[in-house]
PDB file of C-alpha atoms in Angstrom:
ATOM      1  CA  MET S   1     -57.911 -43.714 -27.990  1.00  0.00           C
ATOM      2  CA  ARG S   2     -54.338 -41.936 -29.656  1.00  0.00           C
ATOM      3  CA  ARG S   3     -52.854 -39.109 -27.502  1.00  0.00           C
ATOM      4  CA  ARG S   4     -50.570 -36.510 -29.136  1.00  0.00           C
ATOM      5  CA  THR S   5     -47.489 -34.643 -28.211  1.00  0.00           C
ATOM      6  CA  SER S   6     -46.251 -31.115 -29.187  1.00  0.00           C
ATOM      7  CA  PRO S   7     -42.500 -31.248 -30.206  1.00  0.00           C
ATOM      8  CA  PHE S   8     -42.433 -27.927 -28.445  1.00  0.00           C
ATOM      9  CA  SER S   9     -43.525 -28.548 -25.198  1.00  0.00           C
ATOM     10  CA  LEU S  10     -40.919 -31.410 -25.574  1.00  0.00           C
ATOM     11  CA  VAL S  11     -38.208 -28.866 -26.293  1.00  0.00           C
ATOM     12  CA  LEU S  12     -39.287 -26.197 -23.349  1.00  0.00           C
ATOM     13  CA  LEU S  13     -39.998 -28.928 -20.928  1.00  0.00           C
ATOM     14  CA  GLY S  14     -36.046 -30.413 -21.882  1.00  0.00           C
ATOM     15  CA  LEU S  15     -34.593 -26.790 -22.165  1.00  0.00           C
ATOM     16  CA  GLY S  16     -35.916 -26.111 -18.289  1.00  0.00           C
ATOM     17  CA  THR S  17     -34.955 -29.037 -16.752  1.00  0.00           C
ATOM     18  CA  PHE S  18     -31.321 -28.261 -18.731  1.00  0.00           C
ATOM     19  CA  LEU S  19     -31.249 -24.745 -16.398  1.00  0.00           C
ATOM     20  CA  LEU S  20     -32.513 -25.992 -12.960  1.00  0.00           C
ATOM     21  CA  VAL S  21     -29.532 -28.552 -13.082  1.00  0.00           C
ATOM     22  CA  LEU S  22     -27.595 -26.276 -14.500  1.00  0.00           C
ATOM     23  CA  ALA S  23     -28.069 -23.635 -11.444  1.00  0.00           C
ATOM     24  CA  PRO S  24     -26.322 -25.369  -9.025  1.00  0.00           C
ATOM     25  CA  LEU S  25     -23.525 -26.830 -10.730  1.00  0.00           C
ATOM     26  CA  LEU S  26     -22.248 -23.166 -11.276  1.00  0.00           C
ATOM     27  CA  VAL S  27     -22.993 -21.966  -7.566  1.00  0.00           C
ATOM     28  CA  TRP S  28     -20.956 -25.538  -5.994  1.00  0.00           C
ATOM     29  CA  TYR S  29     -18.789 -26.832  -8.971  1.00  0.00           C
ATOM     30  CA  VAL S  30     -17.749 -24.053 -11.715  1.00  0.00           C
ATOM     31  CA  HIS S  31     -17.675 -21.137  -9.250  1.00  0.00           C
ATOM     32  CA  PRO S  32     -15.267 -22.423  -6.703  1.00  0.00           C
ATOM     33  CA  ARG S  33     -12.768 -23.540  -9.386  1.00  0.00           C
ATOM     34  CA  ALA S  34     -12.726 -19.873 -10.325  1.00  0.00           C
ATOM     35  CA  ALA S  35     -12.186 -18.295  -6.925  1.00  0.00           C
ATOM     36  CA  VAL S  36      -8.870 -19.117  -7.231  1.00  0.00           C
ATOM     37  CA  ASN S  37      -5.437 -17.402  -6.825  1.00  0.00           C
ATOM     38  CA  PRO S  38      -3.427 -16.631  -9.509  1.00  0.00           C
ATOM     39  CA  ILE S  39      -0.152 -18.606 -10.210  1.00  0.00           C
ATOM     40  CA  ASP S  40       0.993 -16.399 -13.375  1.00  0.00           C
ATOM     41  CA  ILE S  41       0.631 -12.791 -11.245  1.00  0.00           C
ATOM     42  CA  ASP S  42       2.975  -9.989 -11.793  1.00  0.00           C
ATOM     43  CA  THR S  43       2.344  -7.052  -9.802  1.00  0.00           C
ATOM     44  CA  THR S  44       3.934  -3.980  -8.553  1.00  0.00           C
ATOM     45  CA  ALA S  45       2.463  -1.516  -5.404  1.00  0.00           C
ATOM     46  CA  VAL S  46       3.959   1.100  -4.976  1.00  0.00           C
ATOM     47  CA  TYR S  47       3.513   3.020  -1.467  1.00  0.00           C
ATOM     48  CA  THR S  48       4.726   6.842  -0.814  1.00  0.00           C
ATOM     49  CA  GLY S  49       4.931   8.685   2.461  1.00  0.00           C
ATOM     50  CA  ARG S  50       8.048  11.139   4.764  1.00  0.00           C
ATOM     51  CA  GLY S  51       9.608  10.254   7.252  1.00  0.00           C
ATOM     52  CA  SER S  52      13.254   9.479   8.898  1.00  0.00           C
ATOM     53  CA  VAL S  53      15.840   7.196   7.673  1.00  0.00           C
ATOM     54  CA  PHE S  54      19.083   6.362   8.449  1.00  0.00           C
ATOM     55  CA  ASP S  55      21.191   8.290   6.261  1.00  0.00           C
ATOM     56  CA  THR S  56      24.638   5.192   5.966  1.00  0.00           C
ATOM     57  CA  ASP S  57      27.060   8.226   4.295  1.00  0.00           C
ATOM     58  CA  ARG S  58      26.453  10.969   7.061  1.00  0.00           C
ATOM     59  CA  VAL S  59      26.036   8.017  10.059  1.00  0.00           C
ATOM     60  CA  GLU S  60      23.197   9.770  11.280  1.00  0.00           C
ATOM     61  CA  THR S  61      19.174  10.091  11.251  1.00  0.00           C
ATOM     62  CA  VAL S  62      17.598  12.483   8.449  1.00  0.00           C
ATOM     63  CA  PRO S  63      13.928  13.529   9.049  1.00  0.00           C
ATOM     64  CA  ASP S  64      11.504  14.937   6.898  1.00  0.00           C
ATOM     65  CA  GLN S  65      12.777  12.445   3.393  1.00  0.00           C
ATOM     66  CA  LYS S  66      10.587  11.110   1.091  1.00  0.00           C
ATOM     67  CA  ILE S  67      10.089   7.575   1.367  1.00  0.00           C
ATOM     68  CA  THR S  68       9.043   4.808  -1.266  1.00  0.00           C
ATOM     69  CA  ILE S  69       8.196   1.153  -0.850  1.00  0.00           C
ATOM     70  CA  THR S  70       7.893  -0.679  -3.854  1.00  0.00           C
ATOM     71  CA  GLN S  71       6.461  -4.403  -3.741  1.00  0.00           C
ATOM     72  CA  ARG S  72       6.869  -6.782  -6.812  1.00  0.00           C
ATOM     73  CA  VAL S  73       4.842  -9.662  -6.847  1.00  0.00           C
ATOM     74  CA  ARG S  74       5.408 -12.632  -9.541  1.00  0.00           C
ATOM     75  CA  GLY S  75       4.631 -15.780  -9.820  1.00  0.00           C
ATOM     76  CA  ASP S  76       6.819 -18.739 -10.463  1.00  0.00           C
ATOM     77  CA  VAL S  77       4.450 -20.778 -12.858  1.00  0.00           C
ATOM     78  CA  ALA S  78       6.863 -23.925 -12.679  1.00  0.00           C
ATOM     79  CA  ASP S  79       6.655 -24.387  -9.122  1.00  0.00           C
ATOM     80  CA  SER S  80       3.245 -23.498  -8.603  1.00  0.00           C
ATOM     81  CA  GLU S  81       2.137 -26.377 -11.260  1.00  0.00           C
ATOM     82  CA  ARG S  82       4.516 -28.735 -10.049  1.00  0.00           C
ATOM     83  CA  SER S  83       2.760 -28.156  -6.563  1.00  0.00           C
ATOM     84  CA  GLY S  84      -0.615 -27.344  -6.990  1.00  0.00           C
ATOM     85  CA  ASN S  85      -0.140 -24.012  -5.321  1.00  0.00           C
ATOM     86  CA  ALA S  86       0.104 -20.376  -5.872  1.00  0.00           C
ATOM     87  CA  VAL S  87       3.935 -19.853  -5.608  1.00  0.00           C
ATOM     88  CA  TRP S  88       4.552 -15.727  -5.189  1.00  0.00           C
ATOM     89  CA  ASP S  89       8.350 -14.656  -5.155  1.00  0.00           C
ATOM     90  CA  VAL S  90       8.069 -11.026  -3.715  1.00  0.00           C
ATOM     91  CA  ILE S  91      10.361  -8.603  -3.592  1.00  0.00           C
ATOM     92  CA  THR S  92      10.224  -5.237  -1.115  1.00  0.00           C
ATOM     93  CA  THR S  93      12.299  -2.174  -1.786  1.00  0.00           C
ATOM     94  CA  VAL S  94      12.534   1.049   0.504  1.00  0.00           C
ATOM     95  CA  ASP S  95      13.660   4.104  -1.354  1.00  0.00           C
ATOM     96  CA  THR S  96      14.382   8.025  -0.547  1.00  0.00           C
ATOM     97  CA  ASP S  97      14.858   9.890  -3.844  1.00  0.00           C
ATOM     98  CA  GLU S  98      18.546   9.786  -3.369  1.00  0.00           C
ATOM     99  CA  SER S  99      17.958   6.213  -4.281  1.00  0.00           C
ATOM    100  CA  LEU S 100      15.395   6.249  -7.381  1.00  0.00           C
ATOM    101  CA  PRO S 101      15.502   5.554  -9.626  1.00  0.00           C
ATOM    102  CA  ALA S 102      17.496   2.969  -9.107  1.00  0.00           C
ATOM    103  CA  ALA S 103      19.093   0.455 -11.971  1.00  0.00           C
ATOM    104  CA  ASP S 104      19.450  -2.046  -9.814  1.00  0.00           C
ATOM    105  CA  PRO S 105      17.058  -2.828  -6.636  1.00  0.00           C
ATOM    106  CA  HIS S 106      20.011  -4.271  -4.357  1.00  0.00           C
ATOM    107  CA  ASP S 107      20.728  -0.351  -4.140  1.00  0.00           C
ATOM    108  CA  ALA S 108      17.894   0.803  -2.241  1.00  0.00           C
ATOM    109  CA  LEU S 109      17.737   1.675   1.313  1.00  0.00           C
ATOM    110  CA  ALA S 110      16.361  -1.481   2.285  1.00  0.00           C
ATOM    111  CA  PHE S 111      16.415  -4.877   0.109  1.00  0.00           C
ATOM    112  CA  THR S 112      13.695  -7.679   0.818  1.00  0.00           C
ATOM    113  CA  PRO S 113      13.363 -10.713  -1.100  1.00  0.00           C
ATOM    114  CA  HIS S 114      11.119 -13.537  -0.175  1.00  0.00           C
ATOM    115  CA  ARG S 115       8.847 -16.104  -1.043  1.00  0.00           C
ATOM    116  CA  TRP S 116       4.860 -16.570  -0.089  1.00  0.00           C
ATOM    117  CA  VAL S 117       3.457 -20.181  -1.078  1.00  0.00           C
ATOM    118  CA  LEU S 118      -0.241 -20.486  -0.559  1.00  0.00           C
ATOM    119  CA  ASP S 119      -3.308 -22.322  -0.845  1.00  0.00           C
ATOM    120  CA  ARG S 120      -4.858 -21.286  -4.208  1.00  0.00           C
ATOM    121  CA  ARG S 121      -8.601 -21.800  -2.862  1.00  0.00           C
ATOM    122  CA  THR S 122      -8.544 -20.941   0.935  1.00  0.00           C
ATOM    123  CA  THR S 123      -5.072 -18.242   0.714  1.00  0.00           C
ATOM    124  CA  LYS S 124      -3.497 -20.314   3.382  1.00  0.00           C
ATOM    125  CA  PRO S 125      -0.008 -20.719   3.747  1.00  0.00           C
ATOM    126  CA  VAL S 126       1.397 -23.747   2.265  1.00  0.00           C
ATOM    127  CA  HIS S 127       5.034 -24.754   3.445  1.00  0.00           C
ATOM    128  CA  CYS S 128       7.035 -26.154   0.487  1.00  0.00           C
ATOM    129  CA  CYS S 129       9.055 -24.824  -2.278  1.00  0.00           C
ATOM    130  CA  GLU S 130      11.465 -23.756  -0.826  1.00  0.00           C
ATOM    131  CA  GLU S 131       9.488 -21.005   1.312  1.00  0.00           C
ATOM    132  CA  THR S 132      11.208 -17.892   2.713  1.00  0.00           C
ATOM    133  CA  SER S 133      10.558 -16.773   5.401  1.00  0.00           C
ATOM    134  CA  ARG S 134       7.845 -18.752   6.780  1.00  0.00           C
ATOM    135  CA  ILE S 135       4.683 -17.365   6.775  1.00  0.00           C
ATOM    136  CA  GLU S 136       1.629 -17.884   8.594  1.00  0.00           C
ATOM    137  CA  GLY S 137      -1.356 -16.494   9.322  1.00  0.00           C
ATOM    138  CA  GLU S 138      -4.886 -16.303   7.483  1.00  0.00           C
ATOM    139  CA  ALA S 139      -3.813 -13.135   4.776  1.00  0.00           C
ATOM    140  CA  TYR S 140      -0.293 -11.670   3.474  1.00  0.00           C
ATOM    141  CA  LEU S 141      -0.495  -9.987   0.236  1.00  0.00           C
ATOM    142  CA  LYS S 142      -4.238 -10.295  -0.189  1.00  0.00           C
ATOM    143  CA  PHE S 143      -7.001 -11.804   2.037  1.00  0.00           C
ATOM    144  CA  PRO S 144      -8.778 -15.041   1.445  1.00  0.00           C
ATOM    145  CA  PHE S 145     -12.031 -15.051  -0.945  1.00  0.00           C
ATOM    146  CA  ASP S 146     -15.687 -13.857   0.615  1.00  0.00           C
ATOM    147  CA  VAL S 147     -14.076 -11.653   3.308  1.00  0.00           C
ATOM    148  CA  GLN S 148     -15.972 -11.907   6.727  1.00  0.00           C
ATOM    149  CA  LYS S 149     -16.867  -9.314   9.178  1.00  0.00           C
ATOM    150  CA  ARG S 150     -13.891 -10.385  11.351  1.00  0.00           C
ATOM    151  CA  SER S 151     -10.437  -9.812  12.670  1.00  0.00           C
ATOM    152  CA  TYR S 152      -7.958 -11.669  10.922  1.00  0.00           C
ATOM    153  CA  GLN S 153      -4.654 -12.783  11.235  1.00  0.00           C
ATOM    154  CA  TRP S 154      -2.372 -10.982   9.314  1.00  0.00           C
ATOM    155  CA  TRP S 155       1.336 -12.127   8.510  1.00  0.00           C
ATOM    156  CA  ASP S 156       3.575  -8.494   9.155  1.00  0.00           C
ATOM    157  CA  ASN S 157       6.874  -9.468   7.396  1.00  0.00           C
ATOM    158  CA  THR S 158       9.093  -7.222   9.153  1.00  0.00           C
ATOM    159  CA  LEU S 159       7.797  -8.470  12.459  1.00  0.00           C
ATOM    160  CA  GLY S 160       8.364 -12.041  11.569  1.00  0.00           C
ATOM    161  CA  ASP S 161       5.267 -13.093  13.118  1.00  0.00           C
ATOM    162  CA  THR S 162       1.099 -12.396  12.722  1.00  0.00           C
ATOM    163  CA  VAL S 163      -1.078  -9.091  14.428  1.00  0.00           C
ATOM    164  CA  VAL S 164      -4.587  -9.123  14.559  1.00  0.00           C
ATOM    165  CA  LEU S 165      -6.424  -6.934  12.048  1.00  0.00           C
ATOM    166  CA  ARG S 166      -9.567  -6.194  13.429  1.00  0.00           C
ATOM    167  CA  TYR S 167     -12.882  -5.281  11.340  1.00  0.00           C
ATOM    168  CA  ARG S 168     -13.763  -1.641  11.294  1.00  0.00           C
ATOM    169  CA  GLY S 169     -16.884  -0.973   8.961  1.00  0.00           C
ATOM    170  CA  THR S 170     -16.421  -0.626   5.710  1.00  0.00           C
ATOM    171  CA  ALA S 171     -14.924   2.716   3.510  1.00  0.00           C
ATOM    172  CA  LYS S 172     -14.306   3.601  -0.087  1.00  0.00           C
ATOM    173  CA  VAL S 173     -11.321   3.513  -2.282  1.00  0.00           C
ATOM    174  CA  GLN S 174     -11.695   5.406  -5.532  1.00  0.00           C
ATOM    175  CA  GLY S 175     -15.248   5.448  -5.539  1.00  0.00           C
ATOM    176  CA  TYR S 176     -15.380   1.839  -4.639  1.00  0.00           C
ATOM    177  CA  THR S 177     -16.348   0.032  -1.333  1.00  0.00           C
ATOM    178  CA  GLY S 178     -14.248  -2.430   0.698  1.00  0.00           C
ATOM    179  CA  TYR S 179     -13.959  -3.744   4.448  1.00  0.00           C
ATOM    180  CA  ARG S 180     -11.882  -1.845   6.374  1.00  0.00           C
ATOM    181  CA  PHE S 181      -8.925  -3.432   9.026  1.00  0.00           C
ATOM    182  CA  THR S 182      -6.662  -1.928  11.074  1.00  0.00           C
ATOM    183  CA  ALA S 183      -4.215  -3.024  13.387  1.00  0.00           C
ATOM    184  CA  SER S 184      -0.919  -1.250  15.685  1.00  0.00           C
ATOM    185  CA  VAL S 185       2.350  -3.014  16.528  1.00  0.00           C
ATOM    186  CA  PRO S 186       3.777  -2.693  19.671  1.00  0.00           C
ATOM    187  CA  PRO S 187       7.827  -2.261  20.219  1.00  0.00           C
ATOM    188  CA  THR S 188       8.785  -5.822  19.337  1.00  0.00           C
ATOM    189  CA  LYS S 189      12.445  -7.330  19.519  1.00  0.00           C
ATOM    190  CA  SER S 190      12.538  -8.211  15.803  1.00  0.00           C
ATOM    191  CA  GLY S 191      16.426  -9.504  14.842  1.00  0.00           C
ATOM    192  CA  THR S 192      19.863  -8.800  15.346  1.00  0.00           C
ATOM    193  CA  ARG S 193      22.425  -6.567  13.265  1.00  0.00           C
ATOM    194  CA  LEU S 194      26.154  -6.233  13.178  1.00  0.00           C
ATOM    195  CA  VAL S 195      26.692  -2.974  13.493  1.00  0.00           C
ATOM    196  CA  PRO S 196      29.898  -0.892  14.353  1.00  0.00           C
ATOM    197  CA  GLY S 197      29.332   0.587  18.162  1.00  0.00           C
ATOM    198  CA  SER S 198      29.008   4.026  17.931  1.00  0.00           C
ATOM    199  CA  ILE S 199      25.753   3.696  16.183  1.00  0.00           C
ATOM    200  CA  VAL S 200      24.309   2.329  19.392  1.00  0.00           C
ATOM    201  CA  ASP S 201      27.180   3.961  21.897  1.00  0.00           C
ATOM    202  CA  LEU S 202      29.156   2.053  22.307  1.00  0.00           C
ATOM    203  CA  PRO S 203      32.415   3.625  20.986  1.00  0.00           C
ATOM    204  CA  ASP S 204      34.927   1.709  22.063  1.00  0.00           C
ATOM    205  CA  ARG S 205      33.594  -1.241  20.774  1.00  0.00           C
ATOM    206  CA  PRO S 206      34.322  -1.679  16.929  1.00  0.00           C
ATOM    207  CA  GLN S 207      31.395  -4.036  15.983  1.00  0.00           C
ATOM    208  CA  VAL S 208      28.623  -5.121  18.189  1.00  0.00           C
ATOM    209  CA  LEU S 209      25.765  -7.259  17.883  1.00  0.00           C
ATOM    210  CA  ALA S 210      22.649  -5.237  17.949  1.00  0.00           C
ATOM    211  CA  GLU S 211      19.603  -5.844  18.752  1.00  0.00           C
ATOM    212  CA  GLU S 212      16.447  -4.724  16.128  1.00  0.00           C
ATOM    213  CA  TRP S 213      13.479  -3.283  17.103  1.00  0.00           C
ATOM    214  CA  TYR S 214       9.984  -3.048  15.240  1.00  0.00           C
ATOM    215  CA  ALA S 215       7.148  -1.222  15.663  1.00  0.00           C
ATOM    216  CA  ASN S 216       3.934  -0.183  13.772  1.00  0.00           C
ATOM    217  CA  HIS S 217       2.540   3.245  14.153  1.00  0.00           C
ATOM    218  CA  GLY S 218      -0.750   1.424  12.242  1.00  0.00           C
ATOM    219  CA  ILE S 219      -1.633  -0.765   9.829  1.00  0.00           C
ATOM    220  CA  GLU S 220      -4.855  -0.065   7.772  1.00  0.00           C
ATOM    221  CA  LEU S 221      -5.896  -1.944   4.588  1.00  0.00           C
ATOM    222  CA  ILE S 222      -9.088  -1.804   2.603  1.00  0.00           C
ATOM    223  CA  VAL S 223     -10.314  -5.466   0.986  1.00  0.00           C
ATOM    224  CA  ASP S 224     -12.338  -5.504  -1.846  1.00  0.00           C
ATOM    225  CA  GLN S 225     -15.156  -8.087  -0.131  1.00  0.00           C
ATOM    226  CA  ARG S 226     -15.496 -10.662  -2.876  1.00  0.00           C
ATOM    227  CA  THR S 227     -12.168 -11.449  -4.019  1.00  0.00           C
ATOM    228  CA  GLY S 228      -9.812 -10.212  -1.252  1.00  0.00           C
ATOM    229  CA  ARG S 229      -7.762  -7.739  -2.721  1.00  0.00           C
ATOM    230  CA  VAL S 230      -6.253  -4.830  -1.121  1.00  0.00           C
ATOM    231  CA  LEU S 231      -7.767  -1.456  -2.668  1.00  0.00           C
ATOM    232  CA  ARG S 232      -5.662   0.502  -0.692  1.00  0.00           C
ATOM    233  CA  ALA S 233      -2.773  -0.359   2.291  1.00  0.00           C
ATOM    234  CA  GLN S 234      -1.365   2.400   4.571  1.00  0.00           C
ATOM    235  CA  THR S 235       1.464   1.537   7.384  1.00  0.00           C
ATOM    236  CA  GLY S 236       3.658   2.938   9.474  1.00  0.00           C
ATOM    237  CA  PRO S 237       6.917   1.247  10.216  1.00  0.00           C
ATOM    238  CA  LYS S 238       9.524   2.256  12.966  1.00  0.00           C
ATOM    239  CA  GLN S 239      12.386  -0.034  13.265  1.00  0.00           C
ATOM    240  CA  THR S 240      15.430   1.038  15.060  1.00  0.00           C
ATOM    241  CA  LEU S 241      18.580  -0.520  16.813  1.00  0.00           C
ATOM    242  CA  ARG S 242      19.495  -0.922  20.667  1.00  0.00           C
ATOM    243  CA  ALA S 243      22.487  -2.297  22.186  1.00  0.00           C
ATOM    244  CA  PRO S 244      22.564  -5.900  23.667  1.00  0.00           C
ATOM    245  CA  GLY S 245      20.409  -5.828  26.771  1.00  0.00           C
ATOM    246  CA  ALA S 246      19.282  -1.507  26.023  1.00  0.00           C
ATOM    247  CA  ASP S 247      15.809  -0.561  27.133  1.00  0.00           C
ATOM    248  CA  GLU S 248      16.064   2.772  25.031  1.00  0.00           C
ATOM    249  CA  ASP S 249      16.216   2.953  21.126  1.00  0.00           C
ATOM    250  CA  ALA S 250      19.862   4.123  19.707  1.00  0.00           C
ATOM    251  CA  ALA S 251      19.345   5.001  16.520  1.00  0.00           C
ATOM    252  CA  VAL S 252      16.522   5.094  14.013  1.00  0.00           C
ATOM    253  CA  LEU S 253      16.835   3.172  10.686  1.00  0.00           C
ATOM    254  CA  LEU S 254      12.974   3.994   9.442  1.00  0.00           C
ATOM    255  CA  ASP S 255      10.306   5.989  11.022  1.00  0.00           C
ATOM    256  CA  ALA S 256       7.101   6.721   9.095  1.00  0.00           C
ATOM    257  CA  GLU S 257       4.172   7.436  10.949  1.00  0.00           C
ATOM    258  CA  LYS S 258       2.016   6.933   7.468  1.00  0.00           C
ATOM    259  CA  ILE S 259       3.098   5.198   4.108  1.00  0.00           C
ATOM    260  CA  VAL S 260       0.087   4.745   1.562  1.00  0.00           C
ATOM    261  CA  PHE S 261      -0.258   3.109  -1.428  1.00  0.00           C
ATOM    262  CA  THR S 262      -0.179   5.765  -4.596  1.00  0.00           C
ATOM    263  CA  ASP S 263      -3.441   6.864  -6.712  1.00  0.00           C
ATOM    264  CA  ARG S 264      -2.197   4.904  -9.409  1.00  0.00           C
ATOM    265  CA  THR S 265      -1.588   1.616  -7.094  1.00  0.00           C
ATOM    266  CA  GLN S 266      -5.427   2.024  -5.769  1.00  0.00           C
ATOM    267  CA  LYS S 267      -7.017   2.755  -9.236  1.00  0.00           C
ATOM    268  CA  GLU S 268      -5.367  -0.600 -10.392  1.00  0.00           C
ATOM    269  CA  ALA S 269      -6.416  -2.165  -7.836  1.00  0.00           C
ATOM    270  CA  VAL S 270      -9.715  -1.233  -7.903  1.00  0.00           C
ATOM    271  CA  ARG S 271      -9.800  -1.804 -11.554  1.00  0.00           C
ATOM    272  CA  GLN S 272      -8.747  -5.554 -10.618  1.00  0.00           C
ATOM    273  CA  ALA S 273     -11.069  -5.874  -8.023  1.00  0.00           C
ATOM    274  CA  GLU S 274     -13.873  -4.404  -9.909  1.00  0.00           C
ATOM    275  CA  ARG S 275     -12.767  -6.935 -13.050  1.00  0.00           C
ATOM    276  CA  ASP S 276     -12.948 -10.275 -10.828  1.00  0.00           C
ATOM    277  CA  SER S 277     -15.832  -9.461  -8.309  1.00  0.00           C
ATOM    278  CA  GLY S 278     -17.877  -9.138 -11.296  1.00  0.00           C
ATOM    279  CA  GLN S 279     -16.812 -12.293 -13.044  1.00  0.00           C
ATOM    280  CA  LEU S 280     -17.220 -13.845  -9.734  1.00  0.00           C
ATOM    281  CA  ARG S 281     -20.569 -12.511  -9.001  1.00  0.00           C
ATOM    282  CA  LEU S 282     -21.784 -13.720 -12.542  1.00  0.00           C
ATOM    283  CA  LEU S 283     -20.635 -17.337 -11.974  1.00  0.00           C
ATOM    284  CA  GLY S 284     -21.689 -17.244  -8.513  1.00  0.00           C
ATOM    285  CA  GLU S 285     -25.285 -15.297  -8.570  1.00  0.00           C
ATOM    286  CA  THR S 286     -26.020 -14.296 -11.374  1.00  0.00           C
ATOM    287  CA  LEU S 287     -26.223 -16.826 -13.910  1.00  0.00           C
ATOM    288  CA  PRO S 288     -27.244 -19.453 -10.994  1.00  0.00           C
ATOM    289  CA  VAL S 289     -30.168 -17.070 -10.739  1.00  0.00           C
ATOM    290  CA  GLY S 290     -30.793 -16.490 -13.700  1.00  0.00           C
ATOM    291  CA  ALA S 291     -31.021 -20.203 -14.760  1.00  0.00           C
ATOM    292  CA  ALA S 292     -33.019 -21.463 -11.695  1.00  0.00           C
ATOM    293  CA  VAL S 293     -35.892 -18.979 -12.679  1.00  0.00           C
ATOM    294  CA  ALA S 294     -36.210 -19.100 -16.254  1.00  0.00           C
ATOM    295  CA  GLY S 295     -35.750 -23.050 -16.383  1.00  0.00           C
ATOM    296  CA  GLY S 296     -38.516 -23.209 -13.303  1.00  0.00           C
ATOM    297  CA  LEU S 297     -40.320 -21.128 -16.263  1.00  0.00           C
ATOM    298  CA  LEU S 298     -39.459 -22.878 -19.013  1.00  0.00           C
ATOM    299  CA  ALA S 299     -40.534 -26.526 -17.070  1.00  0.00           C
ATOM    300  CA  VAL S 300     -43.399 -25.110 -16.123  1.00  0.00           C
ATOM    301  CA  ALA S 301     -44.998 -23.837 -19.496  1.00  0.00           C
ATOM    302  CA  GLY S 302     -43.235 -26.958 -21.701  1.00  0.00           C
ATOM    303  CA  GLY S 303     -45.265 -29.260 -18.945  1.00  0.00           C
ATOM    304  CA  VAL S 304     -48.648 -27.060 -19.394  1.00  0.00           C
ATOM    305  CA  LEU S 305     -48.250 -27.214 -23.341  1.00  0.00           C
ATOM    306  CA  LEU S 306     -47.550 -30.939 -22.955  1.00  0.00           C
ATOM    307  CA  ALA S 307     -50.055 -32.029 -20.922  1.00  0.00           C
ATOM    308  CA  ARG S 308     -52.786 -30.360 -23.122  1.00  0.00           C
ATOM    309  CA  GLY S 309     -51.027 -31.433 -26.386  1.00  0.00           C
ATOM    310  CA  ARG S 310     -52.482 -35.425 -24.783  1.00  0.00           C
ATOM    311  CA  THR S 311     -55.968 -35.069 -26.746  1.00  0.00           C
ATOM    312  CA  GLU S 312     -57.787 -37.238 -27.759  1.00  0.00           C
ATOM    313  CA  GLU S 313     -57.565 -38.365 -31.539  1.00  0.00           C
ATOM    314  CA  GLU S 314     -59.222 -35.720 -33.750  1.00  0.00           C
ATOM    315  CA  ASP S 315     -61.887 -37.839 -35.787  1.00  0.00           C
ATOM    316  CA  THR S 316     -63.067 -39.330 -32.638  1.00  0.00           C
ATOM    317  CA  GLU S 317     -66.945 -40.807 -32.954  1.00  0.00           C
ATOM    318  CA  THR S 318     -69.874 -38.469 -32.257  1.00  0.00           C
ATOM    319  CA  PRO S 319     -70.337 -38.350 -28.529  1.00  0.00           C
ATOM    320  CA  GLY S 320     -73.503 -41.470 -27.548  1.00  0.00           C
ATOM    321  CA  MET S 321     -72.088 -43.411 -30.548  1.00  0.00           C
ATOM    322  CA  PRO S 322     -70.214 -46.288 -29.839  1.00  0.00           C
ATOM    323  CA  HIS S 323     -66.300 -46.307 -30.740  1.00  0.00           C
ATOM    324  CA  SER S 324     -66.596 -49.603 -32.664  1.00  0.00           C
ATOM    325  CA  VAL S 325     -69.732 -51.641 -34.579  1.00  0.00           C
ATOM    326  CA  LEU S 326     -69.729 -55.349 -35.077  1.00  0.00           C
ATOM    327  CA  THR S 327     -71.271 -57.148 -38.243  1.00  0.00           C
ATOM    328  CA  LYS S 328     -71.995 -60.293 -39.159  1.00  0.00           C
TER     329      LYS S 328
END
C-alpha cells in the first residue's frame, strides 16, 4: 500500500514548529538581552524652581531666587566595554539666573561631578572603574527594569546615603502613566566645609570647619514601569551650615521646597520611555504570544493535512477483489 504526503502540509507543520520554538526564545533569550542599560547614553535633565540661595558676594542668603539644576549624564563607552558594565559620568550643576548661561559649568553656584557604574541588566551599583562616590542601593538615576509596586532604596548623592522611596500608586506625566514614589529626608549631617567663622556666627575665628547639614522637603519620582526611566522628578533640597557641635543652622546655602523637571525634560523622558517600552513589549509579549498562537494553528493545520494526505494508492482495486492474482 502506498501513501501520499502533501508538500504544503509539511511546510505548514515546519513553520508552525519553528514559531512554537521561537516564542519561548523571544521571552527567555532575546528579551533579557534587549533590556539592558546603554553604554553610550548622553542625556540632560533640567529642573527648575524657586528658593533661597547663599550669595557669596553679599555673604548672605537671598530669598525667592529662580533655581536651575542641570544633570548631564554621559556614558564612557571604552570603560564600559572593558568592564562589561555601564559606566556613566554625571555632572550636576546648580545655578541662579546670574550664573546662567555659563560658558564653564565650574562657574555655577554648585558643581558636582561623579561617576556611577551599574550592572547593565539589574541596574545595581558596581564598584569599579574609578567610581566616585561609592554609590549604594537599588536605584539612582533610574530604576531597574520591570519596576515593582514596593519600596526601593534610592541613592541620594547629596546625602551620601540611600533613602527609602515608597510606592504611592500611579500618576500621569504628559498623558503617560507611571509609578509614583515619594520620600523625605530629615536634617542630617552630610559633611564638613572650611568657611570664614563669621558665616557660622563665630566672628572671632578666621576659619572654621563648619558642619554641612542636608534635608529634603520631599522627593517625588514618577517612573516608567517597564524601563525604569524617571519621567518626572521633584525634589526639595535644603543645605545649611552649622558651627561645630551646634544644634541650629547658622547659614542657609540652598533651600527650595519644590524643584521639578521642566516640561521639555518631561516630554523627552516620556518620548524615550514610550519608544523603549514599546520595543520591550514587542519582544517580551506581542511577538511571543503571536508566534505561539500562529505556530499552534499552523502546526495543527499541517498535521491535519498530513494525516489526510496519507491515503491509499488512487488505483486501488475494486472492493472485494484480491490485490493480486496468481497464475501458472
